[in-house]
Short mmCIF file of C-alpha atoms and ligand atoms in Angstrom, two decimals:
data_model
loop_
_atom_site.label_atom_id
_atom_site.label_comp_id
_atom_site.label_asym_id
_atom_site.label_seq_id
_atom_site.Cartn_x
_atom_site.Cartn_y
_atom_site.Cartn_z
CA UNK F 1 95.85 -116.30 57.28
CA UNK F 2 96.61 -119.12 55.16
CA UNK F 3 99.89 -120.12 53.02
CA UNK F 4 98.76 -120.50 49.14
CA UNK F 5 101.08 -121.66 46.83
CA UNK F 6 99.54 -121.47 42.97
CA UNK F 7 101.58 -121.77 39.76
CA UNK F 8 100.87 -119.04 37.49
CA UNK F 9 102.34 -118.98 33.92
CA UNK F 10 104.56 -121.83 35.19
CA UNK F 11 105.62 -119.64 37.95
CA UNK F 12 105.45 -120.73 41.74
CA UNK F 13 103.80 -117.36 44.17
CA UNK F 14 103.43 -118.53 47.45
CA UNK F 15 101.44 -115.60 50.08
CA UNK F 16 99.91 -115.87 53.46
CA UNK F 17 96.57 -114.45 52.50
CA UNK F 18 93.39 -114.06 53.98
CA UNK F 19 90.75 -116.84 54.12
CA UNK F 20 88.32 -114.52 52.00
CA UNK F 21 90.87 -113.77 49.42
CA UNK F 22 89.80 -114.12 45.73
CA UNK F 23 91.88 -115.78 43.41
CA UNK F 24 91.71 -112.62 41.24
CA UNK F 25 93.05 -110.55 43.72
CA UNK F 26 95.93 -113.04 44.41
CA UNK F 27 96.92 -113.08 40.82
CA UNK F 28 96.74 -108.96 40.34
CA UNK F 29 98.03 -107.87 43.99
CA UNK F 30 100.42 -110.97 44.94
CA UNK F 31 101.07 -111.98 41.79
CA UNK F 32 101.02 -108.71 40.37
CA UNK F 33 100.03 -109.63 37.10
CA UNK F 34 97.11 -107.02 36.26
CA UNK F 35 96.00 -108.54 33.03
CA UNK F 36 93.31 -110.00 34.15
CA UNK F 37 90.74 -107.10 35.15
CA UNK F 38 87.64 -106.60 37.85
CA UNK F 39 84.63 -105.87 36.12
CA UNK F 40 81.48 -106.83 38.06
CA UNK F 41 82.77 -109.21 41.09
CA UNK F 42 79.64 -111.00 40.73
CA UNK F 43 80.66 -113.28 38.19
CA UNK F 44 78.49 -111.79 35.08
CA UNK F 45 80.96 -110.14 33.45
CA UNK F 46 83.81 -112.22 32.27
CA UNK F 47 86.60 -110.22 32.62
CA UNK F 48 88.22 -111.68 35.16
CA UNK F 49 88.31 -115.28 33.29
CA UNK F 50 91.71 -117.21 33.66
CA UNK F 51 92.52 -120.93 32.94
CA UNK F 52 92.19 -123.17 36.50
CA UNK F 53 93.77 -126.53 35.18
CA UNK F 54 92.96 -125.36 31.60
CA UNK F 55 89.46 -124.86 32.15
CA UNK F 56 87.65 -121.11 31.92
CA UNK F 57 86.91 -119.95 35.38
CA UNK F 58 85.67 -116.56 36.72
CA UNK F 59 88.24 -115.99 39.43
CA UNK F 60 86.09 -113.69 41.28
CA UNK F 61 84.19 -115.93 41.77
CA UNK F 62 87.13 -118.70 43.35
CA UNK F 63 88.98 -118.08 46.26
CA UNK F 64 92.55 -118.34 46.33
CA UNK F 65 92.74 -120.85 48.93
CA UNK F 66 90.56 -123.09 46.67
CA UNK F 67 93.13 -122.89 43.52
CA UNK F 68 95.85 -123.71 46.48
CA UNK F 69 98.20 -126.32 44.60
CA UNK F 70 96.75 -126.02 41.57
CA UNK F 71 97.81 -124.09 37.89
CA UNK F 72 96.67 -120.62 36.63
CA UNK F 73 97.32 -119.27 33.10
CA UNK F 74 96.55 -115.40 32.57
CA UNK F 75 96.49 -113.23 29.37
CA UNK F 76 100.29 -112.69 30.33
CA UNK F 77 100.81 -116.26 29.40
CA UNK F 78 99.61 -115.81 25.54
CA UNK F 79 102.57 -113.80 24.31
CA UNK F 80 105.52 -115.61 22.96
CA UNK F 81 109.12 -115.36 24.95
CA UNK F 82 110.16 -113.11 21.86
CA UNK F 83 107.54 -111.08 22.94
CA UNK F 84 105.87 -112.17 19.51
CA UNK F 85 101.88 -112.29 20.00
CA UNK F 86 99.53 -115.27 20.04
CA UNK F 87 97.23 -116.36 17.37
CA UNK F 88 94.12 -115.10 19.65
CA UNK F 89 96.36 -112.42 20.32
CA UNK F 90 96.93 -111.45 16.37
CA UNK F 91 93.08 -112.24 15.83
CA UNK F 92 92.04 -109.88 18.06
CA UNK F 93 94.41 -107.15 16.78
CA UNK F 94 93.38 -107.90 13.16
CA UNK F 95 89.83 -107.94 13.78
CA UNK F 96 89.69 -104.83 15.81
CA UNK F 97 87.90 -107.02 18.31
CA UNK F 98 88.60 -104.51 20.95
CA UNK F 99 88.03 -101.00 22.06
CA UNK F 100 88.82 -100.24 25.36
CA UNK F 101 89.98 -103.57 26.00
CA UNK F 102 88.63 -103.97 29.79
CA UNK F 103 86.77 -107.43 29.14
CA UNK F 104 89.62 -108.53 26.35
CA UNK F 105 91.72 -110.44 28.54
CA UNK F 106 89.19 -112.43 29.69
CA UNK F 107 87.60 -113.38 25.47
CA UNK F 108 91.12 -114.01 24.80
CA UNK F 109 91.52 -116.48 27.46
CA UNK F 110 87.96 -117.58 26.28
CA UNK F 111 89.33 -117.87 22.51
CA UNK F 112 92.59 -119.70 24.19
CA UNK F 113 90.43 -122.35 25.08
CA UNK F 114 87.74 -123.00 22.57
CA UNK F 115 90.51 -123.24 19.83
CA UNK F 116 91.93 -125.91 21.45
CA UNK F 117 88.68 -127.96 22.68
CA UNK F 118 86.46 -127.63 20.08
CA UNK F 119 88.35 -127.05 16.51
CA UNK F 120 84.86 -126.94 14.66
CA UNK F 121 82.51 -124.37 16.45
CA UNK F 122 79.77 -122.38 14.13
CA UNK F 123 79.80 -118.41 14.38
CA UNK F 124 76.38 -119.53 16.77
CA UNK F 125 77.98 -121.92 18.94
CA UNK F 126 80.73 -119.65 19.43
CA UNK F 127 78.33 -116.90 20.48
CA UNK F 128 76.83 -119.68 22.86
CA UNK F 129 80.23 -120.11 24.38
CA UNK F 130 81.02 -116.77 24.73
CA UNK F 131 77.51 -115.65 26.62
CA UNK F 132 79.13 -115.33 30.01
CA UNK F 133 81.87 -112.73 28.79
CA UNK F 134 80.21 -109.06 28.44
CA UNK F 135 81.82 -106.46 25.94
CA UNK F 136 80.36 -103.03 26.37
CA UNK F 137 81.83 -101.68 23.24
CA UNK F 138 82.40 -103.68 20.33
CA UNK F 139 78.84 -105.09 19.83
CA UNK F 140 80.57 -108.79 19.51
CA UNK F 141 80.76 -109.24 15.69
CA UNK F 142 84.04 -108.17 15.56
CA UNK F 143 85.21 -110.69 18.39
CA UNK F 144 83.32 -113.52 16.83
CA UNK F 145 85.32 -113.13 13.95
CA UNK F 146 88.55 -113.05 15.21
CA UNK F 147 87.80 -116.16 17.36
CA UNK F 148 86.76 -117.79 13.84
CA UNK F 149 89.78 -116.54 12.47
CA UNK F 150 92.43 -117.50 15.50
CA UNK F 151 90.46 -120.93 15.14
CA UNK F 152 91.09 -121.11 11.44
CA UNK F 153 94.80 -120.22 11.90
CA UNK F 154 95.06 -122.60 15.05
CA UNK F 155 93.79 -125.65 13.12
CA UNK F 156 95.81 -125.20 10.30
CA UNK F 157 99.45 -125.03 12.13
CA UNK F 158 97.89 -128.56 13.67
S1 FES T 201 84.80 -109.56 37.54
FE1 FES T 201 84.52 -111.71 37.57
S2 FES T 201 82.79 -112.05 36.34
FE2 FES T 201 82.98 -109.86 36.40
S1 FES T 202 86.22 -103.46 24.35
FE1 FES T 202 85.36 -102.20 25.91
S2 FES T 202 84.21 -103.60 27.10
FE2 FES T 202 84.89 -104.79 25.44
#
């Protein structure tokens, strides 16, 4: 066992946890934050995509001890205090870019992202970004426009 100690949404969770254990089962079973979903474990799928540091990871695919000391943002980190929703959040909901909603956490953690790196992607570029998150429902049109949209709305509170 091994003491881990990773801020998540600002908040400190410190566990002794097994050497093998993944960072997405630290953040759903210690943390118990169960936004962020298990599709594949073999890092195709997407779902399980949180922010390491503010960058896109697969945390399947990341152990625990390896984000030891380091900063995690979930889904759970998109809605507002007031419990008011996020622009990727609104997008999402407006563009009926979801159906079941098992991989949304992890596009909407995608969409968190891209907004804020790259404030000019094409419809094509964001496809290209998105290739390593799998929706099984929507057939993607839907959630490439509401990451166009949340972008459009992003850029202009700038
Ligand atoms: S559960 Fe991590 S990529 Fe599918
Ligand atoms: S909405 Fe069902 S997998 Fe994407």
């Amino acid at each position: 066992m091994t003491k881990v100690s990773i801020n998540i949404n600002g908040e400190k969770y410190s566990e002794d946890v097994e050497d093998r254990t993944l960072l997405v089962h630290f953040i759903r079973d210690h943390a118990r934050l169960r936004g962020t979903h298990i599709g594949c474990d073999t890092g195709h799928c997407g779902a399980c995509t949180v922010l390491l540091n503010d960058r896109p990871v697969k945390s399947c695919q990341i152990l625990a001890v390896q984000a030891d000391g380091e900063s995690v943002e979930t889904v759970e980190s998109l809605e507002g205090s007031d419990g008011k929703l996020s622009i990727e959040q609104e997008a999402f909901r407006d563009h009926f870019a979801m159906q079941c909603g098992y991989c949304t956490s992890g596009f909407l953690m995608m969409t968190h992202h891209l907004i804020r790196e790259y404030p000019e992607l094409s419809r094509e570029e964001i496809r290209e970004k998105l290739h390593g998150n799998y929706c099984m429902c929507t057939g993607y049109q839907q959630i490439v426009d509401a990451v166009q949209d949340a972008q459009k709305k992003f850029n202009e509170k700038k």
